[in-house]
């Protein structure tokens, strides 16, 4: 019997499949009994609220991104009348759903033309919803045509400038890059009910910038760090108020994020002071420095601007350092570059950003006159690691942190190839999620 044919008659199978009918075995029920215990810890009103939010967000994304592509909503538009499923009709419903499944978005098809998406509020996230809608749009659109309007927007982007983070975002998701940078289609904003990671990162960046700005072109002393230790708490509070406008930071998760941010800054300043006590000399050359340069790429008949904001440039015992702050976890392995020809992958996204900052710096400062140049990341979730530097050596005992003109030229040849790909729209492909999205 084929249950989803919805036939009222019963047709017995000619194979052992016939024995699948009847009561499920008791052992199969035991995991189910355990799994439903989670419901004892959940408020159903909150679960229902999230369910409505997920389905409403999906409808808005699909109707916004897939307008004119043959989809028609058949689920109730009123969230109060809708369950946790959303169904659309499409004349090519079966191949569309097959393509979605091929791209790890596991939905469902109902004859003759219904594609159905079910959202579990227990484990599906708003990010899952965005990815599913984005992939559905990509499948229906198939490709972005390289017309005069798109070419003009590519030229505008070249003049306005491409940031290191934008280039690495392309590696993560080429389609999303084109939609945001070229078609100007962006994800619908969600209400910031809790402090997002990027908000916390902005707060820490702004706090450190204000703390260190008075000491630009000066060698740091422990007295300077003592002054900063007295100021950092009120500055963290100041920038939380500035950047977090839609909620209360005195309780709950937001309070926790606020306290974590203070601890990050405190630990950072403590480690900086420890370095000075050990006898090292640190001179602040700049904070939040905006750098940019134009350069030409073979096959592209206009110059392209690369621009970026470097969190900190300092001089450590005579060595100039380009420093990027990351509130997330970064390990030394993320910044090891042994072969530039392999760098055009997501694996090297952090290394690409740091090397692009070094390239921007080199365009305004001759490396031939620099005693030495190094670049790296200070990870606030790995502060004990200190400055995690770009390392060009596979030898543990003999690392190579030195950034030279020759290395940057070799690196930029690969960036030029990547930019050629970005500016060749015929190479656009649909990116898949890193895990299946079960929304059936």
XYZ file of C-alpha atoms in Angstrom:
440
model
C 0.000 0.000 0.000
C 1.190 3.514 -0.842
C -0.192 5.726 1.961
C 0.328 9.046 0.206
C -1.661 7.978 -2.843
C -4.692 8.352 -0.519
C -6.388 5.414 -2.215
C -9.356 3.968 -0.292
C -8.547 0.421 -1.425
C -5.795 -1.785 0.017
C -3.249 -3.468 -2.229
C -1.096 -6.114 -0.617
C 2.618 -6.117 -1.426
C 4.109 -9.115 -3.194
C 7.307 -8.840 -1.145
C 8.337 -8.936 2.509
C 7.140 -5.295 2.695
C 3.696 -6.723 3.564
C 4.952 -7.454 7.089
C 5.498 -3.731 7.786
C 1.772 -3.363 8.409
C 0.476 -3.732 11.940
C 1.657 -2.632 15.391
C 5.193 -1.226 15.645
C 7.591 -3.268 17.826
C 7.913 -2.215 21.457
C 11.635 -1.447 21.142
C 10.813 1.148 18.481
C 8.485 2.883 20.942
C 11.064 3.338 23.701
C 13.006 6.188 22.025
C 9.719 7.930 21.321
C 8.763 7.736 24.982
C 12.076 9.349 25.955
C 11.907 12.023 23.273
C 8.526 13.379 24.332
C 9.831 14.042 27.848
C 11.343 17.240 26.497
C 7.834 18.647 26.244
C 7.580 18.553 30.028
C 10.211 21.320 30.153
C 8.628 23.586 27.532
C 5.855 26.162 27.668
C 3.567 25.275 24.761
C 2.593 28.909 24.320
C 6.248 29.777 23.641
C 6.592 26.834 21.262
C 3.494 27.933 19.371
C 4.762 31.521 19.232
C 8.045 30.396 17.677
C 6.216 28.113 15.240
C 4.131 31.039 14.013
C 7.274 33.173 13.727
C 9.122 30.551 11.661
C 6.268 30.011 9.209
C 5.523 33.735 8.878
C 9.189 34.505 8.219
C 9.337 31.761 5.565
C 6.255 33.091 3.783
C 7.641 36.642 3.770
C 11.031 35.510 2.472
C 9.612 33.272 -0.250
C 7.099 35.832 -1.468
C 9.759 38.529 -1.394
C 12.526 36.573 -3.139
C 10.421 34.383 -5.460
C 7.936 36.954 -6.722
C 6.826 36.159 -10.277
C 8.371 32.663 -10.210
C 5.116 30.676 -10.241
C 4.640 29.995 -6.533
C 1.205 30.409 -4.942
C 0.596 30.172 -1.193
C -2.239 27.793 -0.321
C -1.720 27.687 3.455
C -3.759 30.169 5.519
C -2.083 33.556 5.501
C -3.352 34.259 9.020
C -0.883 32.660 11.443
C -3.694 31.882 13.914
C -5.313 29.640 11.307
C -2.070 27.950 10.298
C -0.212 25.024 11.810
C 3.523 24.437 11.540
C 3.416 23.720 7.816
C 3.511 26.021 4.809
C 2.437 24.836 1.374
C 2.851 26.420 -2.047
C 1.753 25.249 -5.465
C 4.060 25.316 -8.471
C 3.569 23.796 -11.904
C 6.950 22.071 -11.563
C 6.414 21.133 -7.933
C 7.964 17.657 -8.080
C 11.268 18.640 -9.780
C 11.494 21.736 -7.557
C 11.189 19.625 -4.405
C 13.635 17.075 -5.809
C 16.145 19.876 -6.398
C 15.595 21.161 -2.853
C 16.286 17.702 -1.434
C 19.425 17.462 -3.593
C 20.540 20.687 -1.888
C 19.842 19.239 1.586
C 16.528 21.033 2.137
C 14.231 18.144 3.061
C 10.648 19.132 2.320
C 7.681 17.177 0.947
C 5.683 16.895 -2.281
C 1.970 16.218 -2.685
C 0.468 15.465 -6.081
C -0.309 17.109 -8.328
C 1.699 20.316 -7.679
C 2.109 21.048 -3.938
C 5.462 21.595 -2.247
C 5.145 21.470 1.523
C 7.463 22.677 4.274
C 7.088 21.737 7.942
C 8.897 23.635 10.683
C 9.656 22.152 14.084
C 9.920 24.919 16.647
C 11.973 22.564 18.840
C 14.998 22.479 16.569
C 14.483 24.583 13.420
C 15.992 28.071 13.609
C 15.344 31.344 11.799
C 18.666 30.777 10.045
C 17.322 27.437 8.734
C 14.291 29.296 7.377
C 16.479 31.880 5.651
C 18.699 29.205 4.074
C 15.713 27.195 2.818
C 14.054 30.252 1.238
C 17.356 31.366 -0.263
C 18.001 27.960 -1.878
C 14.418 27.761 -3.157
C 14.851 31.176 -4.775
C 18.161 30.116 -6.323
C 16.616 26.958 -7.775
C 13.705 28.842 -9.309
C 15.905 31.647 -10.589
C 18.604 29.218 -11.798
C 20.990 32.084 -12.508
C 21.286 35.862 -12.510
C 21.435 37.135 -16.081
C 24.451 39.229 -16.944
C 22.569 42.192 -18.332
C 23.564 45.846 -18.639
C 22.026 46.729 -15.272
C 24.018 44.017 -13.454
C 27.227 45.009 -15.203
C 26.670 48.624 -14.175
C 26.147 47.576 -10.543
C 29.359 45.566 -10.691
C 31.153 48.700 -11.834
C 29.563 50.657 -8.982
C 30.761 48.014 -6.527
C 34.286 48.303 -7.923
C 34.234 52.080 -7.370
C 32.597 51.892 -3.945
C 34.954 49.180 -2.821
C 34.921 45.534 -1.791
C 35.891 44.718 1.781
C 37.873 41.665 2.924
C 34.785 40.377 4.753
C 32.682 40.724 1.580
C 35.205 38.622 -0.351
C 35.138 35.888 2.283
C 31.328 36.071 2.373
C 31.433 35.237 -1.331
C 33.347 32.069 -0.484
C 30.658 31.101 2.032
C 27.705 31.778 -0.288
C 28.160 33.229 -3.802
C 24.414 33.609 -4.434
C 23.879 35.563 -1.208
C 26.837 37.785 -2.157
C 25.279 38.683 -5.505
C 21.866 39.258 -4.027
C 23.188 41.594 -1.343
C 25.871 43.408 -3.328
C 24.357 43.439 -6.820
C 20.590 42.883 -6.629
C 20.417 44.662 -3.253
C 18.219 41.907 -1.819
C 18.914 41.408 1.862
C 17.482 39.214 4.581
C 14.488 40.685 6.383
C 15.529 42.128 9.712
C 14.433 40.252 12.804
C 13.659 42.067 16.024
C 16.759 41.988 18.189
C 15.272 40.341 21.252
C 18.661 39.230 22.496
C 22.082 40.687 21.833
C 23.452 39.216 18.637
C 27.107 38.218 18.393
C 27.839 41.019 15.933
C 26.344 43.585 18.343
C 28.585 42.348 21.139
C 31.553 42.481 18.776
C 30.779 46.073 17.830
C 30.558 47.049 21.492
C 33.969 45.533 22.252
C 35.546 47.143 19.169
C 34.195 50.580 20.055
C 35.240 50.238 23.693
C 38.816 49.326 22.793
C 39.022 52.096 20.210
C 38.062 54.738 22.777
C 40.402 53.276 25.398
C 43.459 53.246 23.113
C 42.860 56.369 21.035
C 44.572 58.763 23.539
C 47.780 56.715 23.243
C 48.256 56.694 19.464
C 51.931 57.183 18.556
C 52.908 56.557 22.166
C 54.599 53.605 23.821
C 52.171 51.995 26.252
C 52.976 51.859 29.947
C 51.424 49.984 32.832
C 50.105 53.335 34.085
C 48.162 53.697 30.827
C 46.637 50.247 31.355
C 45.683 51.140 34.932
C 43.771 54.149 33.602
C 42.000 51.940 31.039
C 41.041 49.446 33.760
C 39.204 52.237 35.556
C 37.336 53.295 32.398
C 36.338 50.104 30.589
C 33.150 49.249 32.533
C 31.405 52.529 31.831
C 32.502 52.404 28.182
C 31.074 48.907 27.694
C 27.797 50.147 29.206
C 27.904 53.261 26.996
C 28.252 51.269 23.770
C 25.688 48.650 24.746
C 23.167 51.463 25.160
C 24.227 52.897 21.795
C 24.051 49.680 19.775
C 21.369 47.661 21.575
C 18.239 49.732 21.189
C 15.427 47.180 21.393
C 15.664 45.612 24.795
C 16.756 45.475 28.401
C 20.355 44.549 29.258
C 19.764 44.286 33.003
C 18.320 40.748 33.051
C 18.413 37.396 31.290
C 20.605 36.536 28.318
C 21.244 40.173 27.560
C 22.665 40.754 31.026
C 24.862 37.692 30.562
C 26.185 39.035 27.234
C 26.856 42.390 28.892
C 28.875 40.756 31.675
C 30.755 38.556 29.193
C 31.733 41.647 27.189
C 33.111 43.318 30.309
C 35.098 40.199 31.135
C 36.495 40.031 27.587
C 37.748 43.617 27.784
C 39.097 43.179 31.322
C 41.037 40.031 30.408
C 42.384 41.701 27.266
C 43.689 44.689 29.252
C 45.144 42.403 31.924
C 47.075 40.407 29.333
C 48.297 43.627 27.703
C 49.585 44.802 31.085
C 51.285 41.451 31.672
C 53.123 41.795 28.345
C 54.398 45.236 29.371
C 55.556 43.925 32.745
C 57.566 41.265 30.932
C 59.592 44.078 29.379
C 58.105 44.215 25.886
C 57.617 47.543 24.140
C 54.255 48.250 22.512
C 53.619 51.396 20.506
C 50.098 52.093 19.226
C 50.256 53.295 15.606
C 46.518 53.433 14.974
C 43.070 52.062 15.790
C 40.087 51.484 13.483
C 42.122 52.711 10.507
C 40.300 52.959 7.163
C 42.559 51.744 4.348
C 41.856 51.426 0.626
C 43.571 50.965 -2.705
C 42.690 50.482 -6.370
C 44.305 47.788 -8.488
C 43.732 46.200 -11.867
C 42.656 42.649 -12.588
C 43.377 40.958 -15.936
C 40.199 40.601 -17.990
C 38.325 43.346 -16.117
C 38.401 46.678 -17.936
C 38.100 48.905 -14.868
C 40.070 49.169 -11.609
C 38.668 47.585 -8.447
C 38.865 49.165 -5.018
C 39.664 47.014 -1.994
C 38.835 48.714 1.288
C 38.837 47.752 4.926
C 39.028 48.975 8.498
C 41.960 47.623 10.491
C 41.161 47.269 14.184
C 44.684 48.007 15.375
C 48.182 48.600 14.064
C 50.992 48.600 16.590
C 54.718 48.116 16.924
C 55.776 45.252 19.182
C 59.482 45.233 20.025
C 60.159 46.954 16.708
C 57.913 44.683 14.614
C 54.868 46.273 12.961
C 51.699 44.228 13.546
C 48.316 44.310 11.761
C 45.704 43.145 14.281
C 42.078 42.097 13.815
C 39.789 41.511 16.813
C 37.406 38.541 16.760
C 34.881 37.873 19.524
C 34.493 34.290 18.280
C 36.885 31.371 18.685
C 39.915 31.351 16.403
C 42.782 28.869 16.514
C 46.324 29.125 15.194
C 45.517 26.489 12.557
C 42.987 28.880 10.984
C 45.853 31.186 10.030
C 48.361 28.714 8.621
C 49.013 29.285 4.907
C 51.356 26.811 3.244
C 50.239 27.065 -0.380
C 48.679 30.226 -1.822
C 47.139 28.243 -4.689
C 44.818 26.551 -2.173
C 43.669 29.722 -0.464
C 40.418 30.280 -2.388
C 38.299 28.231 0.024
C 36.231 28.910 3.139
C 38.898 27.131 5.199
C 41.205 30.120 4.656
C 38.583 32.848 5.123
C 40.245 34.336 8.210
C 43.697 34.191 6.632
C 42.347 35.937 3.512
C 40.952 38.808 5.578
C 44.182 39.315 7.497
C 46.394 39.143 4.406
C 44.153 41.644 2.610
C 44.576 44.048 5.540
C 48.340 43.537 5.259
C 48.153 44.226 1.513
C 46.193 47.436 2.115
C 48.794 48.531 4.659
C 51.624 47.736 2.238
C 50.128 50.034 -0.407
C 50.697 53.016 1.866
C 53.816 51.817 3.683
C 56.808 50.339 1.869
C 57.639 46.949 3.342
C 61.215 47.444 2.201
C 61.649 50.118 4.884
C 59.786 48.131 7.578
C 61.997 46.132 9.951
C 59.362 43.389 9.740
C 55.600 43.039 9.265
C 53.326 40.509 10.922
C 49.539 40.181 10.958
C 47.055 38.179 12.941
C 43.945 37.877 15.052
C 43.285 38.396 18.739
C 40.443 36.005 19.588
C 38.531 36.989 22.700
C 37.546 33.354 23.207
C 41.190 32.361 22.967
C 42.991 35.257 24.649
C 45.603 32.953 26.153
C 46.785 32.344 22.619
C 47.790 36.001 22.361
C 48.136 37.341 18.824
C 47.465 34.390 16.501
C 49.690 35.215 13.540
C 49.614 34.312 9.872
C 52.107 31.452 9.667
C 53.713 30.363 6.403
C 55.609 27.379 7.846
C 54.590 23.801 8.567
C 57.376 23.447 11.122
C 56.144 23.725 14.703
C 59.509 24.826 16.097
C 60.324 27.185 13.224
C 57.230 29.258 12.365
C 57.426 31.887 9.622
C 55.384 34.957 10.540
C 57.139 37.466 8.271
C 54.984 39.118 5.597
C 56.984 40.285 2.602
C 56.224 41.984 -0.711
C 56.877 38.697 -2.491
C 54.383 36.784 -0.354
C 51.734 39.482 -0.771
C 52.216 39.508 -4.552
C 51.759 35.738 -4.664
C 48.683 36.027 -2.447
C 47.166 38.823 -4.560
C 47.480 36.715 -7.725
C 44.989 34.320 -6.118
C 42.734 37.210 -5.054
C 42.734 38.440 -8.660
C 41.560 35.004 -9.786
C 38.816 35.134 -7.167
C 37.742 38.592 -8.344
C 37.675 37.327 -11.929
C 35.264 34.664 -10.736
C 33.143 37.196 -8.853
C 32.903 39.393 -11.950
C 32.033 36.450 -14.194
C 28.375 35.820 -13.399
C 28.216 32.713 -15.536
C 30.107 30.955 -12.727
C 27.389 31.525 -10.102
C 26.383 28.322 -8.359
C 23.949 27.390 -5.623
C 25.619 26.789 -2.277
C 24.344 24.088 0.026
C 23.862 24.175 3.799
C 26.536 22.346 5.780
C 23.844 20.030 7.172
C 20.426 18.864 5.923
C 17.512 21.163 6.826
C 14.612 18.888 7.755
C 11.455 20.912 7.100
C 9.078 18.227 5.892
